[in-house]
XYZ file of C-alpha atoms in Angstrom:
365
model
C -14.333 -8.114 15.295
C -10.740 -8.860 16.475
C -9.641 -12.211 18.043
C -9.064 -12.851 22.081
C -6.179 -11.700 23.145
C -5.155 -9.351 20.267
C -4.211 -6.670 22.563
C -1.870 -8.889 24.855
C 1.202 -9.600 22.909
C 2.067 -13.119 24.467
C 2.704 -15.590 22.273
C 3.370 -19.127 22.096
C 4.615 -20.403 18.832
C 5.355 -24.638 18.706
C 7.555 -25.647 15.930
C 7.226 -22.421 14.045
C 3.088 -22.287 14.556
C 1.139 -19.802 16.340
C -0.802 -21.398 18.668
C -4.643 -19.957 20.248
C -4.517 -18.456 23.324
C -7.360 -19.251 25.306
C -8.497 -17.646 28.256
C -9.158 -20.598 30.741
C -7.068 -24.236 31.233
C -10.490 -25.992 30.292
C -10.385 -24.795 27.027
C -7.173 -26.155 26.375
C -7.679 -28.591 23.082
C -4.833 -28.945 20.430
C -2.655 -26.261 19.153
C -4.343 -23.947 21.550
C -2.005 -22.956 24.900
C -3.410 -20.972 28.739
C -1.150 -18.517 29.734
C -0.832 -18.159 33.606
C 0.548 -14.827 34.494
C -0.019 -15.068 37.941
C 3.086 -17.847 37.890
C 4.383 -16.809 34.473
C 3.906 -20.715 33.756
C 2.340 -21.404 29.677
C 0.146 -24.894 29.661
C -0.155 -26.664 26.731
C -2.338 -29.828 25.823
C 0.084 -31.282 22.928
C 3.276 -33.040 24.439
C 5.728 -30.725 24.090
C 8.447 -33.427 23.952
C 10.891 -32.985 21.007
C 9.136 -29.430 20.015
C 10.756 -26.244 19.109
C 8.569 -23.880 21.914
C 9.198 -20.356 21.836
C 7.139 -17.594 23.958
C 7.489 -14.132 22.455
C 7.852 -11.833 26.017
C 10.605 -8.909 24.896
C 8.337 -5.915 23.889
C 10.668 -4.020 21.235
C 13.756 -4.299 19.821
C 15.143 -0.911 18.882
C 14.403 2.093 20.936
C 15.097 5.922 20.525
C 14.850 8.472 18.036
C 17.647 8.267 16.139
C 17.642 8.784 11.881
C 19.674 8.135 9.291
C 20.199 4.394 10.546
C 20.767 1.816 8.172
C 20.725 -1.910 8.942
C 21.281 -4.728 7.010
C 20.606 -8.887 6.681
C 19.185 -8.850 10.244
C 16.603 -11.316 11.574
C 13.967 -9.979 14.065
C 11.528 -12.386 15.228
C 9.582 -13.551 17.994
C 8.954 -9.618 20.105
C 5.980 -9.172 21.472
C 5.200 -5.829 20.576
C 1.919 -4.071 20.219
C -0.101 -3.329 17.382
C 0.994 -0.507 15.629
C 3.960 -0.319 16.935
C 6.753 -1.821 14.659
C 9.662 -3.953 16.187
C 11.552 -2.197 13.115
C 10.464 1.182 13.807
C 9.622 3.660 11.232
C 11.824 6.573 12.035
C 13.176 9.503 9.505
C 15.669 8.279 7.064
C 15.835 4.609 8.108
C 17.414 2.258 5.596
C 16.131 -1.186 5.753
C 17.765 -3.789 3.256
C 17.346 -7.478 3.173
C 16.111 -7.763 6.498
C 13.437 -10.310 7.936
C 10.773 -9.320 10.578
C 8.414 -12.570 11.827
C 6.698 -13.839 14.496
C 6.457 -10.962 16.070
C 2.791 -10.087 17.860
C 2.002 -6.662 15.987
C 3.573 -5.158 13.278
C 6.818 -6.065 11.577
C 8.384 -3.104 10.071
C 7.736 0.284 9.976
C 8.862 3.063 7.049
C 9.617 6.550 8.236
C 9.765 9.585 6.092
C 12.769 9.535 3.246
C 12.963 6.007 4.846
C 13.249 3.023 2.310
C 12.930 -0.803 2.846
C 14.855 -2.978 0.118
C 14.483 -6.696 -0.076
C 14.227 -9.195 2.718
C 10.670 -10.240 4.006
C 8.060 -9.012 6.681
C 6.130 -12.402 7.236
C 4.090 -13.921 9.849
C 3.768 -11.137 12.177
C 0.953 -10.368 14.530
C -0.710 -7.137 12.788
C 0.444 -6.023 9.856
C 3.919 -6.462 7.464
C 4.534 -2.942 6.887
C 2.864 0.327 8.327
C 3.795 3.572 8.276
C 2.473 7.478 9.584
C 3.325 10.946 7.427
C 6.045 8.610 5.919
C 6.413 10.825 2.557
C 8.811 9.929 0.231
C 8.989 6.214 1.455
C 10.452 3.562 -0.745
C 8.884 -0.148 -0.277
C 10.485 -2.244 -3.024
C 11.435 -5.882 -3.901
C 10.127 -6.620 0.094
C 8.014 -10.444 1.036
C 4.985 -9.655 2.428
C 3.158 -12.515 3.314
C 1.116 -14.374 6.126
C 0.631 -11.417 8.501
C -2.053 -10.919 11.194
C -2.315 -14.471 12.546
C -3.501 -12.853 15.745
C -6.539 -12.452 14.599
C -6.950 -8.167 14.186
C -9.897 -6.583 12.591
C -9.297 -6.386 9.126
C -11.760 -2.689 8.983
C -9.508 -1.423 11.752
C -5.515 -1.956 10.524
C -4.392 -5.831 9.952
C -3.112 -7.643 6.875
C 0.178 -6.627 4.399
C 0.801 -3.266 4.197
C -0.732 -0.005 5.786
C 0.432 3.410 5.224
C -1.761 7.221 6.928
C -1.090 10.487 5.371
C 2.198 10.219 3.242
C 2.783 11.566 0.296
C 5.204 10.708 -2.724
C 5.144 6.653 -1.626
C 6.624 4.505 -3.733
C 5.608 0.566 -4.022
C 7.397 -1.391 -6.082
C 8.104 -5.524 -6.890
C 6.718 -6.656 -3.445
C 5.190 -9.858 -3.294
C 2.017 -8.787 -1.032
C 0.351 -12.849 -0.315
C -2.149 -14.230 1.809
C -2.419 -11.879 4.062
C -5.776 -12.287 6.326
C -6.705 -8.617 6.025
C -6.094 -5.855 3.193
C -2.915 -6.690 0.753
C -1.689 -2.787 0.183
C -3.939 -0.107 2.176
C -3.137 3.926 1.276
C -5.697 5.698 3.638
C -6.125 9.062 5.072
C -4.956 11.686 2.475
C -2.122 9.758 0.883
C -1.407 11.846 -2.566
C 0.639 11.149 -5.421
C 1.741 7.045 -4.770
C 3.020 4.383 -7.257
C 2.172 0.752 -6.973
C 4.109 -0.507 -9.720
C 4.819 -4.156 -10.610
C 3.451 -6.046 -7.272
C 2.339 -9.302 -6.991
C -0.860 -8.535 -4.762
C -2.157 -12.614 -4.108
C -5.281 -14.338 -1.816
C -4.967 -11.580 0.602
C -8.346 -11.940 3.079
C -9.920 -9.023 2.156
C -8.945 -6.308 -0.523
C -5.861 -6.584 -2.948
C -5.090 -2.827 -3.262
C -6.797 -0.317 -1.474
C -6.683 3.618 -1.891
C -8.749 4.687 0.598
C -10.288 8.742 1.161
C -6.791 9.665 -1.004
C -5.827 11.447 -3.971
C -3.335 10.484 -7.567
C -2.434 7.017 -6.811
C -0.705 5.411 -9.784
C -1.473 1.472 -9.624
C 0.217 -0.111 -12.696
C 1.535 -3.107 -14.174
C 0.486 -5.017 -10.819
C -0.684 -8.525 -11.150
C -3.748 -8.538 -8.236
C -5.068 -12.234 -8.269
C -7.505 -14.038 -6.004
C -7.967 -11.575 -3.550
C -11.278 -11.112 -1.467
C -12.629 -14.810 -2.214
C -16.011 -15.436 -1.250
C -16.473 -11.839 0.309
C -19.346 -10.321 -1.474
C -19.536 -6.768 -1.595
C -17.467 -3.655 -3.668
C -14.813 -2.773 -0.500
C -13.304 -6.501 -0.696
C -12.488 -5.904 -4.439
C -9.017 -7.090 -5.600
C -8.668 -3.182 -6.542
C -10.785 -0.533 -4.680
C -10.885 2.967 -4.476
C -12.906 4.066 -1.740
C -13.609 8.340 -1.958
C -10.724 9.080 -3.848
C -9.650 10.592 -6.727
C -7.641 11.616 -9.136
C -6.398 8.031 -9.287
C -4.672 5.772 -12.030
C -5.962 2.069 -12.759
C -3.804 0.881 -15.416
C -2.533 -2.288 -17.137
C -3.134 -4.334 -14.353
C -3.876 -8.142 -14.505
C -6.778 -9.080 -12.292
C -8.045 -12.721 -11.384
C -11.576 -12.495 -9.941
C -12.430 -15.311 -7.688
C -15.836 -17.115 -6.825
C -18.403 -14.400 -5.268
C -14.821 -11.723 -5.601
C -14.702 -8.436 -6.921
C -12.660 -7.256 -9.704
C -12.054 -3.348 -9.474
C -14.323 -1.329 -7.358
C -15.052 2.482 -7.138
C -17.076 3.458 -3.847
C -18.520 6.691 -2.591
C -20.250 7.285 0.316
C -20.138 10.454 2.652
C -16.712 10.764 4.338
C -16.176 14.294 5.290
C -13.431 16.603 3.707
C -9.842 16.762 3.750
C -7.047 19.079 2.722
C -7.476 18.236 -1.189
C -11.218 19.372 -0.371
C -14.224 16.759 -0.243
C -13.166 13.219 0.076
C -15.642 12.059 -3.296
C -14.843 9.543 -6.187
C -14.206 11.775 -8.984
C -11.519 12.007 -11.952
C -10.319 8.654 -11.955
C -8.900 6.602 -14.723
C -9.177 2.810 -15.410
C -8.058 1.477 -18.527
C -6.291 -1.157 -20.058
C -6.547 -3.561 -17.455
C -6.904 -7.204 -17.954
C -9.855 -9.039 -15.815
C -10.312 -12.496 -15.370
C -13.646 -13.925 -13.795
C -12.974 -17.484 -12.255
C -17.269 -18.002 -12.315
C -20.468 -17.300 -13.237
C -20.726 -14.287 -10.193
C -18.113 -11.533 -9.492
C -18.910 -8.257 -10.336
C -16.799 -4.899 -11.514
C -18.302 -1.062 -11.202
C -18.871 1.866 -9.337
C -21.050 1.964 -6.479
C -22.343 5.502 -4.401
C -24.020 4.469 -1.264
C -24.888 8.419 -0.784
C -25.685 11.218 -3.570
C -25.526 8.429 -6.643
C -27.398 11.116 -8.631
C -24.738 13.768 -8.226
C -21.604 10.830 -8.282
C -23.249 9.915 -11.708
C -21.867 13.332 -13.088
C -18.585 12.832 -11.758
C -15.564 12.472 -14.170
C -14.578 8.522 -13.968
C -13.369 7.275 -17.322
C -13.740 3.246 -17.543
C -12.798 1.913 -20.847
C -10.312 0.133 -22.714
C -10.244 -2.492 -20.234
C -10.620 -6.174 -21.666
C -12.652 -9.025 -19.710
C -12.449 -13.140 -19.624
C -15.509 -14.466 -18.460
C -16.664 -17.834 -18.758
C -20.733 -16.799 -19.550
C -21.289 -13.522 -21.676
C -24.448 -13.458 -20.607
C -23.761 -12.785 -17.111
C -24.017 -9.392 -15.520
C -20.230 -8.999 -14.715
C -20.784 -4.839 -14.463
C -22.723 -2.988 -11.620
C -22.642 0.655 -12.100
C -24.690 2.793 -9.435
C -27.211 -0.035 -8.306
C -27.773 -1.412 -11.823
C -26.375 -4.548 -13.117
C -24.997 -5.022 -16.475
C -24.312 -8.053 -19.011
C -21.513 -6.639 -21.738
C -24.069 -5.978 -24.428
C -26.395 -4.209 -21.661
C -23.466 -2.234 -20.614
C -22.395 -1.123 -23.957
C -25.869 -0.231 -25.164
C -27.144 1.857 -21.897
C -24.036 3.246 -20.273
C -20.870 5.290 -21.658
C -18.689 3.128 -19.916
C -16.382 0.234 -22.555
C -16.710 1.851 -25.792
C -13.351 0.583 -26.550
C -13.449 -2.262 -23.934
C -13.535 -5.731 -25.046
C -14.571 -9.466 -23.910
C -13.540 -13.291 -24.766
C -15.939 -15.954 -23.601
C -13.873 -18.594 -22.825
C -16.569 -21.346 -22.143
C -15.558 -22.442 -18.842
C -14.414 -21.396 -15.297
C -10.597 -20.969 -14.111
C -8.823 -22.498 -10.643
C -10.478 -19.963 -8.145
């Protein structure tokens, strides 16, 4: 569930740190602040001597629905705007380049349709980095994305790096998508036809990339490392398509941490859309490069509904090489079965062409 507080966007940030906001004064301990808004008055327990305090209390920053704006080298920090609404708002045709959105309690900027964001950084905000609605034709490239949702949002609802409903023709490309408590890049809701090309996608909370009841996603050359640690289970992979198809995996360089996931297909019953019935069909992953940190971690498909009819389903998996540190381990789970490589070569039609170096010992996790 989400954090106390999550839907009040006052802040309190102490030398450039978010502190807790608890809900009475005797649960003020260190690094945590009450908020009094019968007075207005913020208590803290830490001597605020000497410190650089700031309360964020200005709800947005732009308003109006104006297109075709462009702005440049701007720094927007410290609004205390709700969740999904960005303090740079997404609308039609805005240009974004080189600007910085942080500290700010929900999410940082927004990408409209035709819009583009070019450099600068969305970091530290409330919510989410980037989000965007029916944004088609969006450009996200060379952008910072890192440390968002430190108020504490439920990472199943909409909280971490990026988050973008219903847009078609998206474009990804060169972001540095980092430690993000919640999903790294998150296409949901009939997205078709997207590119996530050459992203850094690092220790973000939950999944690294996720294409979620969508269609033709392209996700290539990205390097998706770390992401998901500790968080067993196929929708915290570092690459996951959830009931989509039609979708690209390929030439990407995965790093699996302890008890992670390294790319995930998932099915279960999610209704239809306009490209028909949301299943996991027709999907590609090849040539990717997958590095288990330990002896536990698992890649595969998994149907939680209908596994006898997903079986028959058109998902190619091969030509993918593996770095594990135990070849005897059962790195592969494939509709409720696990798999060592030899098992998974002799019983299944998935790696044919795959291949696997035991390298004898475990990686920095």
């Amino acid at each position: 569930g989400k954090a106390p507080f999550t839907n009040d966007p006052a802040d309190l940030w102490v030398d450039g740190v978010p502190y807790a906001r608890v809900a009475r004064m005797a649960q003020l301990r260190p690094r945590t602040w009450y908020f009094d808004t019968a007075s207005l008055t913020a208590f803290l327990s830490d001597d605020p001597a000497g410190r650089h305090i700031v309360i964020n209390n200005t709800v947005s920053c732009f308003e109006g629905e104006a297109t075709g704006v462009v702005l440049h080298d701007l720094v927007i920090e410290n609004y205390a705007n709700h969740a999904e609404q960005p303090v740079i708002p997404g609308n039609p045709g805005w240009q974004v380049h080189n600007c910085v959105a942080r500290h700010n309690h929900g999410m940082g900027i927004g990408v409209g349709r035709d819009g583009s964001i070019i450099g600068g950084k969305a970091i530290a905000n409330g919510q989410l980095g980037v989000g965007g609605s029916g944004c088609h034709h969006a450009r996200v490239t060379d952008l910072e994305i890192v440390g968002n949702n430190y108020a504490g949002y439920d990472f199943d609802w909409e909280a971490g790096g990026i988050k973008i409903v219903e847009a078609i023709g998206v474009e990804i490309r060169n972001c540095r998508v980092n430690r993000n408590r919640g999903v790294g890049i998150w296409a949901d809701i009939d997205c078709s036809d997207w590119l996530c090309s050459g992203n850094e996608v690092v220790e973000n909370e939950a999944a690294g990339i996720l294409i979620e009841i969508s269609r033709a996603a392209r996700l290539i050359d990205n390097r998706v490392l770390r992401n998901g640690a500790g968080r067993q289970g196929f929708l915290r992979a570092n690459i996951v398509l959830q009931n989509s198809r039609s979708c690209e995996v390929v030439n990407n360089e995965i790093l699996v941490p302890g008890g992670g996931t390294g790319i995930a297909l998932t099915f279960e019953e999610r209704g239809s859309g306009p490209y028909g019935r949301r299943e996991t069909r027709d999907n590609v992953v090849h040539r990717n490069r997958v590095r288990h940190c330990t002896i536990d971690g698992s890649n595969g498909i998994e149907a939680y509904r209908e596994a006898a009819h997903a079986r028959r389903w058109s998902n190619s998996w091969n030509h993918n090489s593996y770095f594990v540190p135990d070849g005897e381990r059962t790195y592969w789970r494939f509709f409720g079965n696990d798999y060592s490589w030899d098992q998974l070569r002799r019983e299944t039609a998935y790696e044919a062409q795959g291949t696997l170096e035991i390298t004898g010992r475990t990686c920095i996790p």
